[in-house]
Short mmCIF file of C-alpha atoms in Angstrom, two decimals:
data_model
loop_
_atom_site.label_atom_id
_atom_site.label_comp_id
_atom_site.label_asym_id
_atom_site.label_seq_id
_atom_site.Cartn_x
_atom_site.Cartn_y
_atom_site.Cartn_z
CA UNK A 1 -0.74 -39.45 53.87
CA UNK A 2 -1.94 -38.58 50.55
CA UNK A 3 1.37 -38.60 48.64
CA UNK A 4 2.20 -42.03 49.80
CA UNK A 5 -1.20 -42.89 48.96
CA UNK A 6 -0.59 -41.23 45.19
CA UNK A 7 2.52 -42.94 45.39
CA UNK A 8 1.36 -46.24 45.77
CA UNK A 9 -1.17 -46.15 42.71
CA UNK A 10 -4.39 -45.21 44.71
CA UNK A 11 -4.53 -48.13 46.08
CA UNK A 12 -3.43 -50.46 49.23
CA UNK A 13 0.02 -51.44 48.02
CA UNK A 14 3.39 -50.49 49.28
CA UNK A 15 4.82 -47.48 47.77
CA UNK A 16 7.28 -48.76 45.12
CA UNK A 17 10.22 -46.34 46.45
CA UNK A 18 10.75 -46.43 49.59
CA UNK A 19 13.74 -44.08 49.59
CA UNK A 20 14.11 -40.55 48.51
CA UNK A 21 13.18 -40.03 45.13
CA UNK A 22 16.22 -37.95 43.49
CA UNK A 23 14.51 -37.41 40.57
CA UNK A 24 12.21 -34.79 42.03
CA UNK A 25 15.68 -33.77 43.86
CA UNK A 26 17.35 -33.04 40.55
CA UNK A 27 14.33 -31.45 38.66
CA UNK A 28 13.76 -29.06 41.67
CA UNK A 29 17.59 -28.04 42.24
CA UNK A 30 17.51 -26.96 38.13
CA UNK A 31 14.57 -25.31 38.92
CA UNK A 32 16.29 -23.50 41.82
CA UNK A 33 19.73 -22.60 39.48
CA UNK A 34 17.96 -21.87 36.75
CA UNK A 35 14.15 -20.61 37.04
CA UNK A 36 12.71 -20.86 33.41
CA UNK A 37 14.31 -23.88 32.54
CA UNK A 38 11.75 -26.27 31.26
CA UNK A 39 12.75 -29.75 33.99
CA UNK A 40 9.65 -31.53 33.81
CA UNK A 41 11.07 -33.97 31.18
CA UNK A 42 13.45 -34.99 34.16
CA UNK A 43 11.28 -36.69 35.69
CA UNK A 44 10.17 -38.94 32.58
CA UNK A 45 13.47 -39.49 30.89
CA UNK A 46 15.95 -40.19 33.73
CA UNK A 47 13.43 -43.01 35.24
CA UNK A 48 13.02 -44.20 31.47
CA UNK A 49 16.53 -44.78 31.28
CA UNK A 50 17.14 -45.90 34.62
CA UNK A 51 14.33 -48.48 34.22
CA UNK A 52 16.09 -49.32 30.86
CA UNK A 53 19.08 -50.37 32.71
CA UNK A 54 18.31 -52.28 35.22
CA UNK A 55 15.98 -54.02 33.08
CA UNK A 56 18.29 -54.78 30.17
CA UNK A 57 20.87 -55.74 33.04
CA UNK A 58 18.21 -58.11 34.50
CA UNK A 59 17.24 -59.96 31.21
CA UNK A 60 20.89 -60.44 30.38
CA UNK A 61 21.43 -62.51 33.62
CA UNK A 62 18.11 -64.18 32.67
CA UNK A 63 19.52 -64.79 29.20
CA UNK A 64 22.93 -65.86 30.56
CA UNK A 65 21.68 -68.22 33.19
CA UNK A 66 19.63 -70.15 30.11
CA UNK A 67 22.86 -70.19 28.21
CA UNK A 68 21.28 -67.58 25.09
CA UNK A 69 22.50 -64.03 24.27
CA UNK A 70 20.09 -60.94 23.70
CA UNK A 71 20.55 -61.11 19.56
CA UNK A 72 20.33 -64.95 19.23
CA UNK A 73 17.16 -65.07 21.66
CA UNK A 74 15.79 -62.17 19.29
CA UNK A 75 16.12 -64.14 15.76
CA UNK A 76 14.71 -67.43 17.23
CA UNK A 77 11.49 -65.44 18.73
CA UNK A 78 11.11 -64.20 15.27
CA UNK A 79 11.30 -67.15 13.72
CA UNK A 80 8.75 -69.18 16.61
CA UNK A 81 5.93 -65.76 15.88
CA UNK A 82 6.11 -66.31 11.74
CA UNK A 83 4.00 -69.63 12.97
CA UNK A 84 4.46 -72.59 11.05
CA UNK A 85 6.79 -73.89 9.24
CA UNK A 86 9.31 -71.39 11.24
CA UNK A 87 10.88 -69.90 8.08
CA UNK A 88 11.91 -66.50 6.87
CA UNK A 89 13.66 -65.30 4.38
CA UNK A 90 17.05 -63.45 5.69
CA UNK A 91 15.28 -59.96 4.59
CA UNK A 92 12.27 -60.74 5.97
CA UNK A 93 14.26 -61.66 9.03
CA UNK A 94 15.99 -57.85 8.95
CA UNK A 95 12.79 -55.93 8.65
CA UNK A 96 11.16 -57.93 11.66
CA UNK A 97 14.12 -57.51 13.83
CA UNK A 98 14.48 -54.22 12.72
CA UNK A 99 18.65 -54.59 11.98
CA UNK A 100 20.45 -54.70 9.02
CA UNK A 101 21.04 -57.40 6.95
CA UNK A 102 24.74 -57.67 7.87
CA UNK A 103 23.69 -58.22 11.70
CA UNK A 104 21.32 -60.60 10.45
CA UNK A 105 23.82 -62.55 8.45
CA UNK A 106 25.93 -62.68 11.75
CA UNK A 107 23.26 -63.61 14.00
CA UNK A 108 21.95 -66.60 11.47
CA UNK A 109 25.80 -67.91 11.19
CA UNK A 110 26.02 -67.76 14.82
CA UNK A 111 22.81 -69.84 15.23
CA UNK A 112 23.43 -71.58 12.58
CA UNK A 113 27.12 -73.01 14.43
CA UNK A 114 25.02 -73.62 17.33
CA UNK A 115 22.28 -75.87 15.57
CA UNK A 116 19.35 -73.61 16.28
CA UNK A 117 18.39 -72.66 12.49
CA UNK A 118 19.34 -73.79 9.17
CA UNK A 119 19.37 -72.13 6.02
CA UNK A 120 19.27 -72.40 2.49
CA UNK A 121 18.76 -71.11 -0.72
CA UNK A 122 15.02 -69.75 -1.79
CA UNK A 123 13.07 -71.92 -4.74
CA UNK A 124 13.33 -70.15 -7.72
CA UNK A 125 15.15 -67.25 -6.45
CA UNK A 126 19.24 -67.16 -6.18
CA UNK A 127 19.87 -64.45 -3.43
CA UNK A 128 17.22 -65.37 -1.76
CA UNK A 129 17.78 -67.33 1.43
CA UNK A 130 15.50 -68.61 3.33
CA UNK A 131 15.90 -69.34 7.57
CA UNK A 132 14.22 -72.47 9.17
CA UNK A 133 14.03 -72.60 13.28
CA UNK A 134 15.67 -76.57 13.83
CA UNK A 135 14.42 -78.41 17.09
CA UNK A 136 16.61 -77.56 18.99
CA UNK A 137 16.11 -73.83 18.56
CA UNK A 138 12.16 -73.95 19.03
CA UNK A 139 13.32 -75.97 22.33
CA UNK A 140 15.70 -73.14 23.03
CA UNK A 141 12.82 -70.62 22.19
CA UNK A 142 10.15 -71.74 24.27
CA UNK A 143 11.76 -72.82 27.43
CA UNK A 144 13.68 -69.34 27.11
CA UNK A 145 10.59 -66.64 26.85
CA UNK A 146 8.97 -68.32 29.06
CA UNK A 147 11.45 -67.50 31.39
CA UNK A 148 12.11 -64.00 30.22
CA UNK A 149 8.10 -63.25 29.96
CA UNK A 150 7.56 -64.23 33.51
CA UNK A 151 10.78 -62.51 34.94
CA UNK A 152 9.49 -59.11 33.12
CA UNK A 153 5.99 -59.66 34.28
CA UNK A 154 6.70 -59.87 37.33
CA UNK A 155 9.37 -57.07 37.61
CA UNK A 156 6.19 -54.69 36.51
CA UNK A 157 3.79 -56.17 38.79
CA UNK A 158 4.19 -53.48 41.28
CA UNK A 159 1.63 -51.88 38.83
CA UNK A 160 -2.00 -53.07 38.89
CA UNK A 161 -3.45 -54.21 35.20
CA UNK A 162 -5.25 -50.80 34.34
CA UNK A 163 -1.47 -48.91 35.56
CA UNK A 164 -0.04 -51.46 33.06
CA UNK A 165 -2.54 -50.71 30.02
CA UNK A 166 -2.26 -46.93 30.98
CA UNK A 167 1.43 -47.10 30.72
CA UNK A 168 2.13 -49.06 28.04
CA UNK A 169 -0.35 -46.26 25.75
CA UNK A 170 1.37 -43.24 26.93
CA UNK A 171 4.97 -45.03 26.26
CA UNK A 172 3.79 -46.24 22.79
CA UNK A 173 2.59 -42.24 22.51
CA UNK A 174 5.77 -41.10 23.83
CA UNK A 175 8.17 -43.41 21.87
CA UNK A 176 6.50 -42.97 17.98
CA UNK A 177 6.32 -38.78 18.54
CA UNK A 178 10.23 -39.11 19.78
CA UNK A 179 10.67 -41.49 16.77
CA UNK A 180 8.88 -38.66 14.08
CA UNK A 181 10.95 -35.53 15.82
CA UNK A 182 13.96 -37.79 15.05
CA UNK A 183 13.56 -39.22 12.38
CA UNK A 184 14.60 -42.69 13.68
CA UNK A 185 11.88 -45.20 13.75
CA UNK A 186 14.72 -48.10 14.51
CA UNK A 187 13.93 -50.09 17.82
CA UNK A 188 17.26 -50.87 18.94
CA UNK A 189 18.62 -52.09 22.79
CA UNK A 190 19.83 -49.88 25.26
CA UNK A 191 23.66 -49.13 23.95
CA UNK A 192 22.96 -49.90 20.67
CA UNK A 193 24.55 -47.90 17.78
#
């Protein structure tokens, strides 16, 4: 009684596995094979990148069914949060996106072929170009993270608001210490070189 209690959060919701969890499974057979090795990363990592899976898997259907790929969904919301007038410069686009300049360059061209930004050269400034959201890519924009906001929200509602605020510290902990032992403060998606 009290694990499923502990398992559902303390509280009087369902237990968000109702199966087996073969996480524990895996960490306790290592344990078994090999006493001394250190497992209890197991169970953090594997669920991480399980939950990165079916997560990423679940906003690309989103983002297919509103006719918008992952990158070009990820240049227009940078472009809607700049705020008024919508308009970056291309390496001011790279450093919020947090990809080079030559994925930049080929996510603005794509947009730019679908009539969802314009661009053109910076006053004063020759390589400078600057990137303007049109009306038809702040249409795109809003209708689409709306959708993708309330899909994730719900998706982690299985935790209450204080499991949400607890989590989201300890993973902001947990990914800028990985980020300083590696080296690598890039945020990239799931599969990403």
């Amino acid at each position: 009684m009290t694990r499923d209690f502990e398992a559902r959060g303390g509280d009087d919701r369902p237990a968000a596995h109702a199966a087996p969890y073969p996480v524990e499974e895996i960490a306790a057979a290592w344990q078994r094979e090999r006493p001394g090795t250190p497992v209890s990363s197991i169970g953090i990592v594997t669920p991480i990148w399980q939950l990165a899976k079916l997560l990423g898997d679940d906003r690309r259907r989103v983002l297919a069914a509103a006719g918008v790929d992952t990158a070009t969904l990820d240049l227009l919301s940078v472009l809607r949060r700049s705020g008024e007038p919508y308009t970056l410069t291309t390496r001011e686009l790279s450093r919020r996106s947090m990809v080079t300049a030559g994925a930049i360059s080929q996510r603005v061209a794509r947009a730019e072929r679908e009539g969802l930004v314009t661009r053109r050269p910076g006053e004063g400034r020759t390589r400078t170009v600057l990137v303007a959201l049109t009306p038809a890519g702040h249409e795109l924009v809003e209708a689409t993270v709306d959708r993708v906001l309330c899909r994730e929200a719900e998706l982690v509602g299985g935790l209450t608001p204080d499991q949400q605020e607890q989590l989201a510290g300890l993973l902001r902990i947990l990914l800028q210490d990985t980020q300083h032992k590696l080296g690598d403060d890039r945020i990239r998606h799931v599969g990403e070189d």
